[in-house]
Short mmCIF file of C-alpha atoms and ligand atoms in Angstrom, two decimals:
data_model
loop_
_atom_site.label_atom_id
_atom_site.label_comp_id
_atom_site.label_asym_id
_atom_site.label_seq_id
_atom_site.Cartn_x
_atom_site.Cartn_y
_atom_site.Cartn_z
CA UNK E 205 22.21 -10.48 34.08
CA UNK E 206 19.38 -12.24 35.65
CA UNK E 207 17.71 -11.12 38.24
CA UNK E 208 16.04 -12.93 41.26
CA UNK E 209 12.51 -10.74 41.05
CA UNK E 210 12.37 -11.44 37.50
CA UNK E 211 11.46 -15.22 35.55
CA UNK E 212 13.81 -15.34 32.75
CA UNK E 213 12.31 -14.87 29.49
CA UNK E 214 8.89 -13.20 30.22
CA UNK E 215 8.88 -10.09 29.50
CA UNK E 216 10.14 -7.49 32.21
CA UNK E 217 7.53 -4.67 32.59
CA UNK E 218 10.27 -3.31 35.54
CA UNK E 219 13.97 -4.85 34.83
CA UNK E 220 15.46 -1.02 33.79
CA UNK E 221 14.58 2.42 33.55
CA UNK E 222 14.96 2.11 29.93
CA UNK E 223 13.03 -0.65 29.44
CA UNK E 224 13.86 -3.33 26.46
CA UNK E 225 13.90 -1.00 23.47
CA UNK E 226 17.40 -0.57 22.97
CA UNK E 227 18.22 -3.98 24.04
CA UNK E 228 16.00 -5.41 20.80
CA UNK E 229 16.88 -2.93 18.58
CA UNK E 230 21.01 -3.65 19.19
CA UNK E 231 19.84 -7.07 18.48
CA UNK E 232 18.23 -6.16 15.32
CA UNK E 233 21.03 -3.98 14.39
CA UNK E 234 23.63 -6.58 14.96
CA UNK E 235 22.07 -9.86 13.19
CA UNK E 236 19.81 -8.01 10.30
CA UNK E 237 20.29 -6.70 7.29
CA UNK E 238 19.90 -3.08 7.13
CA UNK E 239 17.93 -2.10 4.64
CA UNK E 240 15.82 -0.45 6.61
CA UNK E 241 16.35 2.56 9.00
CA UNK E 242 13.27 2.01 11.73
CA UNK E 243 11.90 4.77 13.91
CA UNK E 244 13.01 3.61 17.36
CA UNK E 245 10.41 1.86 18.62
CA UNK E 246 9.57 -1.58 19.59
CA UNK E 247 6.04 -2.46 19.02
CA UNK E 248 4.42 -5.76 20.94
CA UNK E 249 0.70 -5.27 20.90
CA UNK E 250 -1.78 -4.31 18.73
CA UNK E 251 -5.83 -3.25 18.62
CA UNK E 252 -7.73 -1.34 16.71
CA UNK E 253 -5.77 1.56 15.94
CA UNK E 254 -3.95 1.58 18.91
CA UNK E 255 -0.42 -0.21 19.55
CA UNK E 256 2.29 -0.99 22.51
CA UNK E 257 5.34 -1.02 22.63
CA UNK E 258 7.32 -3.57 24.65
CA UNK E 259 7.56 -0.96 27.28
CA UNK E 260 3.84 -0.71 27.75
CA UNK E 261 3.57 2.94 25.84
CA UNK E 262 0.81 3.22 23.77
CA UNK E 263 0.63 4.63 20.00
CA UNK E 264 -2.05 5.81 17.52
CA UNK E 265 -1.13 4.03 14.41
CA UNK E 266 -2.01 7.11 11.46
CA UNK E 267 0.88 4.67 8.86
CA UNK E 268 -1.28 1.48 9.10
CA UNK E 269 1.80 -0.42 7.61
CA UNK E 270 1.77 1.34 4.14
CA UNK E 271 -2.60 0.14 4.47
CA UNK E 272 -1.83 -3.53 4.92
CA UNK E 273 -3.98 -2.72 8.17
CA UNK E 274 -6.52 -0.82 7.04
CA UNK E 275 -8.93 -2.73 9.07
CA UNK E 276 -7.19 -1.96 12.30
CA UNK E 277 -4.83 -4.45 14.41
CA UNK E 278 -6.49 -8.16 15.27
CA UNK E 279 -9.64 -7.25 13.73
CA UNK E 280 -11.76 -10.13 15.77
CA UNK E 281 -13.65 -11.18 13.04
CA UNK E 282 -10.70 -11.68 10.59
CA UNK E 283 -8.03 -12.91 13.44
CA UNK E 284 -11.53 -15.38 14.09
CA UNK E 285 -11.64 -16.18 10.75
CA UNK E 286 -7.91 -16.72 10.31
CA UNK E 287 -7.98 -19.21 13.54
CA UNK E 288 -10.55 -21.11 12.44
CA UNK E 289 -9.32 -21.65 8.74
CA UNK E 290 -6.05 -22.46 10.12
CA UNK E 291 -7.33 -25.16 12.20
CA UNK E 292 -8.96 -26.89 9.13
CA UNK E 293 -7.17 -26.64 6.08
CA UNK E 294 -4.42 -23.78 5.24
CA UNK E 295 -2.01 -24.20 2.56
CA UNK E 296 -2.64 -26.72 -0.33
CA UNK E 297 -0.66 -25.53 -3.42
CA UNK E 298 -2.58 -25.18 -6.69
CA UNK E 299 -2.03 -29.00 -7.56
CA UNK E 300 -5.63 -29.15 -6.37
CA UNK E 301 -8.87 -27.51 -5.48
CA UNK E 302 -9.34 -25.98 -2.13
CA UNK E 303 -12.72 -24.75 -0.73
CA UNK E 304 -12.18 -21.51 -0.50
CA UNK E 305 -10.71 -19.82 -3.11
CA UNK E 306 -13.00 -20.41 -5.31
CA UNK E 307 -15.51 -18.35 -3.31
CA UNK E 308 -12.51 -15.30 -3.00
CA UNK E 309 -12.62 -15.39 -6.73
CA UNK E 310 -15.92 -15.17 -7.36
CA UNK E 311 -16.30 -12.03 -5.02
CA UNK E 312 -13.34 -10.03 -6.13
CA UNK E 313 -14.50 -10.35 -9.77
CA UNK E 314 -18.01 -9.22 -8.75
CA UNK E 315 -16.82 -6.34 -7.05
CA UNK E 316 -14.28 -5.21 -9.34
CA UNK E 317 -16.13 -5.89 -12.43
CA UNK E 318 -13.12 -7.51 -14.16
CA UNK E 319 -13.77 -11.10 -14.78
CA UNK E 320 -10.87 -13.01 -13.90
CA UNK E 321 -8.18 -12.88 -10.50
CA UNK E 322 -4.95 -14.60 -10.13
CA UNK E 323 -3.55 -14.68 -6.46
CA UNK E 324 -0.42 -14.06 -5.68
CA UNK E 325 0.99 -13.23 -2.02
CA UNK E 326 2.78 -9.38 -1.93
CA UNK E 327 2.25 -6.86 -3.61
CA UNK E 328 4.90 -7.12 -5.61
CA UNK E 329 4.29 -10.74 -6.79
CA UNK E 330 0.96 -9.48 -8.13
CA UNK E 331 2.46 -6.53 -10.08
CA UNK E 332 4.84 -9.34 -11.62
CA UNK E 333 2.07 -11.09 -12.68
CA UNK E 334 0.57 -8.04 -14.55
CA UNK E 335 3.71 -7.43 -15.89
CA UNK E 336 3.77 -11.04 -17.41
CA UNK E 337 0.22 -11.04 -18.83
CA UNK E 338 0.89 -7.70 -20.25
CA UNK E 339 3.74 -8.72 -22.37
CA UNK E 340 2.40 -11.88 -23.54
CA UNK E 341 -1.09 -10.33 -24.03
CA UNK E 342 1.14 -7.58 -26.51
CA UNK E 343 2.91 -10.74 -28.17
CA UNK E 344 -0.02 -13.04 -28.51
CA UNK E 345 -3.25 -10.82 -28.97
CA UNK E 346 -1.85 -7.65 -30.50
CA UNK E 347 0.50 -9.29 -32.42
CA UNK E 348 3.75 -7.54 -31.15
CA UNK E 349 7.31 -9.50 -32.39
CA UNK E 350 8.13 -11.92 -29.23
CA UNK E 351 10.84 -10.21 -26.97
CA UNK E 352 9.66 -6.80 -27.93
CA UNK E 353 6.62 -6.09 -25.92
CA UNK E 354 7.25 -2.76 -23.72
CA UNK E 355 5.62 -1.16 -20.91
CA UNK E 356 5.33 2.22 -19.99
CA UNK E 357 5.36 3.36 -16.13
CA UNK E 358 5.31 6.80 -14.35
CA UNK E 359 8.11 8.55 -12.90
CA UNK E 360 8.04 8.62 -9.08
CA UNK E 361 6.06 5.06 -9.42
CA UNK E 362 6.11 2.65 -6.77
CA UNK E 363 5.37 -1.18 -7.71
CA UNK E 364 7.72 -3.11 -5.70
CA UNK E 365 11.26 -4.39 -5.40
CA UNK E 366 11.43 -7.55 -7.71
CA UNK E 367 14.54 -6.56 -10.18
CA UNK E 368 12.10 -5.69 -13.29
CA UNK E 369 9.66 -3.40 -11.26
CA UNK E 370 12.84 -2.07 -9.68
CA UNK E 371 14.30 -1.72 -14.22
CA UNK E 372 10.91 0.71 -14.03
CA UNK E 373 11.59 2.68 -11.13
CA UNK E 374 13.07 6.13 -11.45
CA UNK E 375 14.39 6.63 -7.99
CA UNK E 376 18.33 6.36 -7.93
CA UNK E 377 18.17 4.57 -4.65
CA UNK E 378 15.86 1.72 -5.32
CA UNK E 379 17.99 0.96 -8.80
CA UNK E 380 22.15 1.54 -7.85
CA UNK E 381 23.88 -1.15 -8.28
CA UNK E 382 20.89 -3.66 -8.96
CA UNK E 383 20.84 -3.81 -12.60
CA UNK E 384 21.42 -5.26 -15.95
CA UNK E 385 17.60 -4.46 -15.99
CA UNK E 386 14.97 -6.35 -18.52
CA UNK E 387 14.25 -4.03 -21.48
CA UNK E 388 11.17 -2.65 -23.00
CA UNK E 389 10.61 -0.65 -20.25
CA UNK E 390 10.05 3.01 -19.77
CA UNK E 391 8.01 5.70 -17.88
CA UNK E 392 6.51 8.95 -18.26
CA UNK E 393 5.70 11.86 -16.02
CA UNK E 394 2.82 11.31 -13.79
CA UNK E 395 -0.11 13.80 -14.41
CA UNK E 396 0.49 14.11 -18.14
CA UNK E 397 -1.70 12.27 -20.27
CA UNK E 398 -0.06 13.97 -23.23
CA UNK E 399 3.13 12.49 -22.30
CA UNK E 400 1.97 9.51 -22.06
CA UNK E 401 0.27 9.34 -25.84
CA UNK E 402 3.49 10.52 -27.34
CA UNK E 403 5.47 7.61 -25.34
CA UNK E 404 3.33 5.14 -26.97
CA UNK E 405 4.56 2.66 -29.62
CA UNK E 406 3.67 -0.01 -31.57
CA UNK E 407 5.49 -2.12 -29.35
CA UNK E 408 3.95 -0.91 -26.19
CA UNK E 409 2.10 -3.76 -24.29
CA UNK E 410 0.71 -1.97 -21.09
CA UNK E 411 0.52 1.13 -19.20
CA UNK E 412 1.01 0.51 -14.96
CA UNK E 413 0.11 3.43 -12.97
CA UNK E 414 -1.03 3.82 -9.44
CA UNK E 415 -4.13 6.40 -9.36
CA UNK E 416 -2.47 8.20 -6.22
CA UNK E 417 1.06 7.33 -6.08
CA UNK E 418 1.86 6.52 -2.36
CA UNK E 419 5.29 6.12 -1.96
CA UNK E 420 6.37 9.41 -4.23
CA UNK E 421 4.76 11.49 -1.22
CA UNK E 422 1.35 10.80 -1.91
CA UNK E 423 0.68 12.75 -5.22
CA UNK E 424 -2.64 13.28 -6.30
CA UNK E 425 -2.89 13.42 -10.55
CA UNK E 426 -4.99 16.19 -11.78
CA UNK E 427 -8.71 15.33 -11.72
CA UNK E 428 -9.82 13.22 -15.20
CA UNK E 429 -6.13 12.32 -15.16
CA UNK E 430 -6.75 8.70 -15.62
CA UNK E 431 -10.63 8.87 -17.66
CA UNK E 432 -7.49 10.77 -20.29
CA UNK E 433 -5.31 7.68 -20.01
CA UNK E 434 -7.75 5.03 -20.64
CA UNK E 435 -9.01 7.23 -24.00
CA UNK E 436 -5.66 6.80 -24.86
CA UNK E 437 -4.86 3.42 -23.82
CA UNK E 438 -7.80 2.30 -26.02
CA UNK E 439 -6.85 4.62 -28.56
CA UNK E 440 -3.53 2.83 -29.73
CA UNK E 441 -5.04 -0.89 -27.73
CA UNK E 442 -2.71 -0.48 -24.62
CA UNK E 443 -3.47 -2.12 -21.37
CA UNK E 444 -4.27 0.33 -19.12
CA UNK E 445 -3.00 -1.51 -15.79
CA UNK E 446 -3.97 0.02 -12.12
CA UNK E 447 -1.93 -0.77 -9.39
CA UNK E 448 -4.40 -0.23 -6.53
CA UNK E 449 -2.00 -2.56 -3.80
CA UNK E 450 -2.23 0.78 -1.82
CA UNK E 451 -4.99 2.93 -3.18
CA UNK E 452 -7.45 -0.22 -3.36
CA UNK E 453 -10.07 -1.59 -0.71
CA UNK E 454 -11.50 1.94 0.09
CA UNK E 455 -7.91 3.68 1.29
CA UNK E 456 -9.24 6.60 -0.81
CA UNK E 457 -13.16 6.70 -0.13
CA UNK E 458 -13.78 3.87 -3.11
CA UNK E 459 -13.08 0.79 -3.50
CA UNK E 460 -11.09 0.92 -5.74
CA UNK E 461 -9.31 4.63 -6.67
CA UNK E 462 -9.32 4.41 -10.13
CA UNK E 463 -13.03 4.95 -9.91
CA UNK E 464 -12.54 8.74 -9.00
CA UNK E 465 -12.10 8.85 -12.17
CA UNK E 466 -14.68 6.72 -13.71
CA UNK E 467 -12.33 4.38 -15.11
CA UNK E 468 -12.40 1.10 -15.70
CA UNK E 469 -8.82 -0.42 -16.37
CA UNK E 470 -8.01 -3.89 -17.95
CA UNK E 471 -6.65 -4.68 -14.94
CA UNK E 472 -6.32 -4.13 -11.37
CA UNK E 473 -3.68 -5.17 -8.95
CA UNK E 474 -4.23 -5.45 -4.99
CA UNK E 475 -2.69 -6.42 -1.74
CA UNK E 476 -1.65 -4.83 1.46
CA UNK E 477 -5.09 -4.13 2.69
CA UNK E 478 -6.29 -7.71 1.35
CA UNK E 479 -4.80 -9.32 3.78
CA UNK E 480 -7.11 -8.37 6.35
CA UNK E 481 -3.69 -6.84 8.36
CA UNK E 482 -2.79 -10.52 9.10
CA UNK E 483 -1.04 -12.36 6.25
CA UNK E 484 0.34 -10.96 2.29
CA UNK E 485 -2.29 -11.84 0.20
CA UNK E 486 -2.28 -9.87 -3.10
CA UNK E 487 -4.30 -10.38 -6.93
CA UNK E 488 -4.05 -9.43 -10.54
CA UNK E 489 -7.59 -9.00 -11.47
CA UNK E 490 -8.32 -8.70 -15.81
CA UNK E 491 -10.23 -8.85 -18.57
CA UNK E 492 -10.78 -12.48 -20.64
CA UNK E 493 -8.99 -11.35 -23.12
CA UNK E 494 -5.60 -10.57 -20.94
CA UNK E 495 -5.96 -13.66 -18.71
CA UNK E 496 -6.55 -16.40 -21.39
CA UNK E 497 -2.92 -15.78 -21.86
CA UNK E 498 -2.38 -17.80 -18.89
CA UNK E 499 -2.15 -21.78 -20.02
CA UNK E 500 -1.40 -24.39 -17.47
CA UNK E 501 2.04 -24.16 -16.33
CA UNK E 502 2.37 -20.81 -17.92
CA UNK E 503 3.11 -18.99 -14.25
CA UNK E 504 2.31 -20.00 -10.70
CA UNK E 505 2.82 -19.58 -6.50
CA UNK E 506 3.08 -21.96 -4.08
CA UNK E 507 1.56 -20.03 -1.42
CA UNK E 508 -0.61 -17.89 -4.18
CA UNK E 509 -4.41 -18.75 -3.40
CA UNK E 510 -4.26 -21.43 -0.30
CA UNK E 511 -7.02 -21.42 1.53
CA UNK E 512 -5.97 -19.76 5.05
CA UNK E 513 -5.23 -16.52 2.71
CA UNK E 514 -8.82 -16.45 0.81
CA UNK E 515 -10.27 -16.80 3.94
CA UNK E 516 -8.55 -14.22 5.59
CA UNK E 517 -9.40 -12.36 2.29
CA UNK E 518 -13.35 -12.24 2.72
CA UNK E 519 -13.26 -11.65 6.02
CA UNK E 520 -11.55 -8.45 5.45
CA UNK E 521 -14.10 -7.65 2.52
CA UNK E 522 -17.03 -8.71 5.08
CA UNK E 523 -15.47 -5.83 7.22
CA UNK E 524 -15.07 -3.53 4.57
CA UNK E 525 -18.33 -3.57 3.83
CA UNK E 526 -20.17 -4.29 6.79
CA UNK E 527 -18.76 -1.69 9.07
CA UNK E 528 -18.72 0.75 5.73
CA UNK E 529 -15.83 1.48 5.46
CA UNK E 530 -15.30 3.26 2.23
CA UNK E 531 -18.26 6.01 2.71
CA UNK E 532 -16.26 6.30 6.56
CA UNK E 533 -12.37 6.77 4.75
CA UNK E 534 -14.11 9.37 2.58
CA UNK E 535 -15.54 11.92 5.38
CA UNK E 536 -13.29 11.24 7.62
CA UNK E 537 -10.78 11.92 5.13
CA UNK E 538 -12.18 15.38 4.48
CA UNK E 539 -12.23 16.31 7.95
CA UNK E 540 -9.02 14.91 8.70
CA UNK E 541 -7.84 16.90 5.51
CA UNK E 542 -9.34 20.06 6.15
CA UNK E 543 -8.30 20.14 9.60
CA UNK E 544 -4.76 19.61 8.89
CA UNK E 545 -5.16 22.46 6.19
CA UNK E 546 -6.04 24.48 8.82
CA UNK E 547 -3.25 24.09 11.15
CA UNK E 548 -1.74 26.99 8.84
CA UNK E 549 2.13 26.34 9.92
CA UNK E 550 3.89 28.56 7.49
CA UNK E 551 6.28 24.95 7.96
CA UNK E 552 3.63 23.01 6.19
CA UNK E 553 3.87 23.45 2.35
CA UNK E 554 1.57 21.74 1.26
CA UNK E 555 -1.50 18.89 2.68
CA UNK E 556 -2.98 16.52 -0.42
CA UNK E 557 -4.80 13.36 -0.21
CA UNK E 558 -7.35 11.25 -1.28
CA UNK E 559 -9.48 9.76 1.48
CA UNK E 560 -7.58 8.34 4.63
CA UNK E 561 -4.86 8.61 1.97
CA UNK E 562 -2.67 11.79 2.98
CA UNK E 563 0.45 13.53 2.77
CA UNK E 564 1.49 16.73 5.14
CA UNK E 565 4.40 18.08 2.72
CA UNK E 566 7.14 20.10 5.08
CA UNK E 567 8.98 23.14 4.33
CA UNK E 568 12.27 21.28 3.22
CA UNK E 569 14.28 24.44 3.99
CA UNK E 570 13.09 24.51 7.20
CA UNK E 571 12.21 21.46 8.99
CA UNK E 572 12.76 17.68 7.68
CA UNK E 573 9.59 15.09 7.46
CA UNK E 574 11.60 13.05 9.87
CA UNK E 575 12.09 15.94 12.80
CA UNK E 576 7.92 15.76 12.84
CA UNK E 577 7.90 11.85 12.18
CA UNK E 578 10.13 11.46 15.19
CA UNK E 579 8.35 14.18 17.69
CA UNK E 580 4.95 12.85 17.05
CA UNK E 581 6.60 9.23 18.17
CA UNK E 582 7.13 11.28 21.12
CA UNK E 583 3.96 12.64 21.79
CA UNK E 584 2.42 8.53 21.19
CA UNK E 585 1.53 8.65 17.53
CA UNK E 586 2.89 6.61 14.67
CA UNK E 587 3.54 8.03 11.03
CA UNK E 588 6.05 8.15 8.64
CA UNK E 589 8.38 10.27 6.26
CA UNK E 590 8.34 9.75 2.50
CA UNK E 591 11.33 10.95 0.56
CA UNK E 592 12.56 13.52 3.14
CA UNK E 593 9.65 15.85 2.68
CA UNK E 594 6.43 14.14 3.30
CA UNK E 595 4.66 12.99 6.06
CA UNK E 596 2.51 10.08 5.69
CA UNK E 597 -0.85 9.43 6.94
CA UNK E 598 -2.64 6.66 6.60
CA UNK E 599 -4.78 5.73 9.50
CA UNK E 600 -6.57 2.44 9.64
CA UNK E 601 -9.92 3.22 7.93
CA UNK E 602 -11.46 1.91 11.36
CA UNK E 603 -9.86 4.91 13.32
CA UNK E 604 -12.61 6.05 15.88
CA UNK E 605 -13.20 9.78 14.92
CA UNK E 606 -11.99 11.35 18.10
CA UNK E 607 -8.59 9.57 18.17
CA UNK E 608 -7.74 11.20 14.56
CA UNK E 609 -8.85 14.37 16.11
CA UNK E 610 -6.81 13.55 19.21
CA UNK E 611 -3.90 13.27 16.85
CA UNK E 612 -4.57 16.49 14.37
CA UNK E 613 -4.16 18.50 17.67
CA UNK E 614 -0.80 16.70 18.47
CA UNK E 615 0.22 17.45 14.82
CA UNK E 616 -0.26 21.16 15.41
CA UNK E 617 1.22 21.22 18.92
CA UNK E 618 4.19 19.70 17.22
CA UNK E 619 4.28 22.57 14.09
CA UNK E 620 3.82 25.28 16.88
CA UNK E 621 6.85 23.75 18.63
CA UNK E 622 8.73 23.56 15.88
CA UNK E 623 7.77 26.96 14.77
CA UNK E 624 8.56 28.47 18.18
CA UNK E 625 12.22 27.07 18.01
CA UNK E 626 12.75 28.30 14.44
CA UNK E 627 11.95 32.01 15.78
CA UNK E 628 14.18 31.35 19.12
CA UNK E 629 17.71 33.02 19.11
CA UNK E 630 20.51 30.47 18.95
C1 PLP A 294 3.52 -1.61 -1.36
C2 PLP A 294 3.27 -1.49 -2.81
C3 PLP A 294 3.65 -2.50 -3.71
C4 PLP A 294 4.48 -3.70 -3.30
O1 PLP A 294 3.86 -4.51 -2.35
P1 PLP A 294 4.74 -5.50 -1.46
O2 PLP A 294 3.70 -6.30 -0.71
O3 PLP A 294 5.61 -4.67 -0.59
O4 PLP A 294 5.53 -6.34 -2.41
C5 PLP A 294 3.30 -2.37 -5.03
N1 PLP A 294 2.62 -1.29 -5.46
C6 PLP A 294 2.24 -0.30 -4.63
C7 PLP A 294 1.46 0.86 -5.18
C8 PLP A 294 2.57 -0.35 -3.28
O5 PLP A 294 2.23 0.65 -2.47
#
């Protein structure tokens, strides 16, 4: 197989026509685990908003890896801070101090306005974490019997994959064949603050919602939505819990999304984005009165907190703010959003969003979210389908304006062409 123009293992920019997509992805296919179904390509490079694929194509990147690169590929300032915390000190453990940290913890709580953070590493982790202060905040501050403290969720919810955030999801998929499930857990439908009031019990601990859910297709609660469920949450001295891992760090033109609404939750969970695109660093952020429930010993993460992360942290909050960033997701957002509104393909259905937070919902009837997801691939842009009927996109919130106009016209070329073959004859 080798060949005498080429040096093995550097990469061949002209060993085939087909270059060395399909060779990886067999690869893939035959040693991994496949629990995911990739779009076929093989990325190698990234910048910006801009990536390559081993075959030297270039894509605009409108997914951002579900926001975990809001800040654009190898940012230089956080891939600069990340080299030079990595040559000093990385990973400690919370046996002891480190030197930066302390200095992550100190901003996050400023910004947020919540007083206390715990880090964790994905998304998930952090979620668990609010999970576990919620239920032992129910048991030891509002008195509820140990082993009874509930929480309520929405339907359609995304939080993760651990087996109790999977016990609260309501999507068959993510729960066959996973359970026995933890109790005390339930949901609600999303958008109904109503619903949520008459779910409430005694035993109820906490309520987690995400202020946009993401993964459901990007659905957008009715305006004052939230404001409705922290009246009640404090009404019957329920946690209200916000799980910002993908709404957070200015995805929707705030910081953080729940302040659309004006709300100020109990507590706040983030990731993806926090990692500056570089490494999973996620936090539960709370009130006193929730995180005093945490005693030494009482829950912990080796990698939670080390020092490479936090540093990797603020640097992505130095770019968030410095380049301002969440006044930028916010208008280009609106344009973005109104020009996709007025592509006017009788197979679009629907366009929401908040911010660079948006979903282009498909005529299901007519045309599947993967067809488009697939074509635009084609035509050198990177998105993604959500539950058959969405298309997802989320650009990095450092997208240069022309390139998301660049892509809005490829989005309508590919409608029209899709349009054009519906009305064909077979
Ligand atoms: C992605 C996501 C999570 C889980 O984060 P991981 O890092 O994948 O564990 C939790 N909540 C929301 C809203 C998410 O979008």
């Amino acid at each position: 197989m080798q060949s005498a123009s080429r040096t093995p293992g550097l990469p061949a920019s002209s060993t085939s026509a087909q270059g060395r997509s399909p060779v990886l992805i067999a690869r893939e296919q035959a040693h991994g685990a496949h629990n995911y179904a990739p779009l076929p390509v093989v990325l190698a490079r990234g910048e910006g908003a801009w990536v390559t694929d081993v075959d030297g194509k270039r894509y605009l990147d409108l997914m951002s890896a579900y926001s975990a690169v809001s800040f654009g590929h190898a940012h230089p300032r956080i891939v600069g801070a990340l080299v030079q915390q990595a040559q000093r000190l990385a990973v400690t453990s919370r046996a002891y101090y480190n030197d930066r940290l302390p200095l992550l913890m100190e901003r996050l709580t400023r910004l947020t306005g919540l007083p206390r953070m715990l880090p964790a590493n994905g998304g998930a982790e952090a979620v668990e974490t609010a999970l576990k202060a919620a239920r032992k905040w129910g048991h030891e501050v509002k008195g509820i019997p140990e082993g009874r403290a509930g929480i309520l969720a929405c339907e359609g919810n995304f939080h993760g994959r651990t087996i109790a955030i999977t016990g609260l999801s309501t999507e068959p998929q993510y729960r066959d064949g996973f359970g026995p499930f933890p109790p005390g857990l339930a949901t609600v439908p999303y958008g109904d603050a109503a619903a949520l009031e008459r779910a409430i019990t005694p035993d109820t601990a906490a309520f987690l919602v995400e202020p946009v859910q993401g993964e459901a297709g990007i659905v957008v609660p009715p305006d004052g939505y939230l404001a409705e469920c922290a009246r009640i949450c404090r009404r019957h001295r329920v946690l209200l819990i916000c799980d910002e891992v993908q709404t957070g760090l200015g995805r929707t033109g705030y910081l953080l999304a729940s302040e659309h609404d004006g709300v100020k939750p109990d507590g706040v969970v983030l990731g993806k984005a926090l990692g500056g695109g570089l490494l999973p660093v996620s936090a539960f952020l709370a009130t006193d009165d929730v995180m005093q429930v945490f005693r030494p010993g009482d829950h912990g993460s080796t990698f939670g907190g080390n020092p490479l992360a936090a540093a990797v942290a603020m640097a992505a909050l130095d770019v968030l703010f410095d380049e301002r960033l969440i006044p930028r997701a916010r208008s280009l957002g609106e344009m973005l959003q109104r020009r996709l509104r007025a592509i006017g393909s009788p197979l679009i259905a629907d366009v929401r969003g908040r911010g660079l937070l948006v979903g282009i919902e498909v005529d299901a009837g007519r045309v599947s979210a993967r067809e488009v997801v697939e074509r635009l691939l084609a035509r050198g842009i990177l998105s993604k389908e959500t539950h058959g009927t969405v298309v997802r996109i989320a650009p990095p919130l450092t997208i240069e304006e022309s390139a998301l106009e660049w892509a809005v016209g490829e989005i309508a070329a590919t409608f029209a062409a899709l349009e054009a073959e519906a009305m064909a004859p077979a």
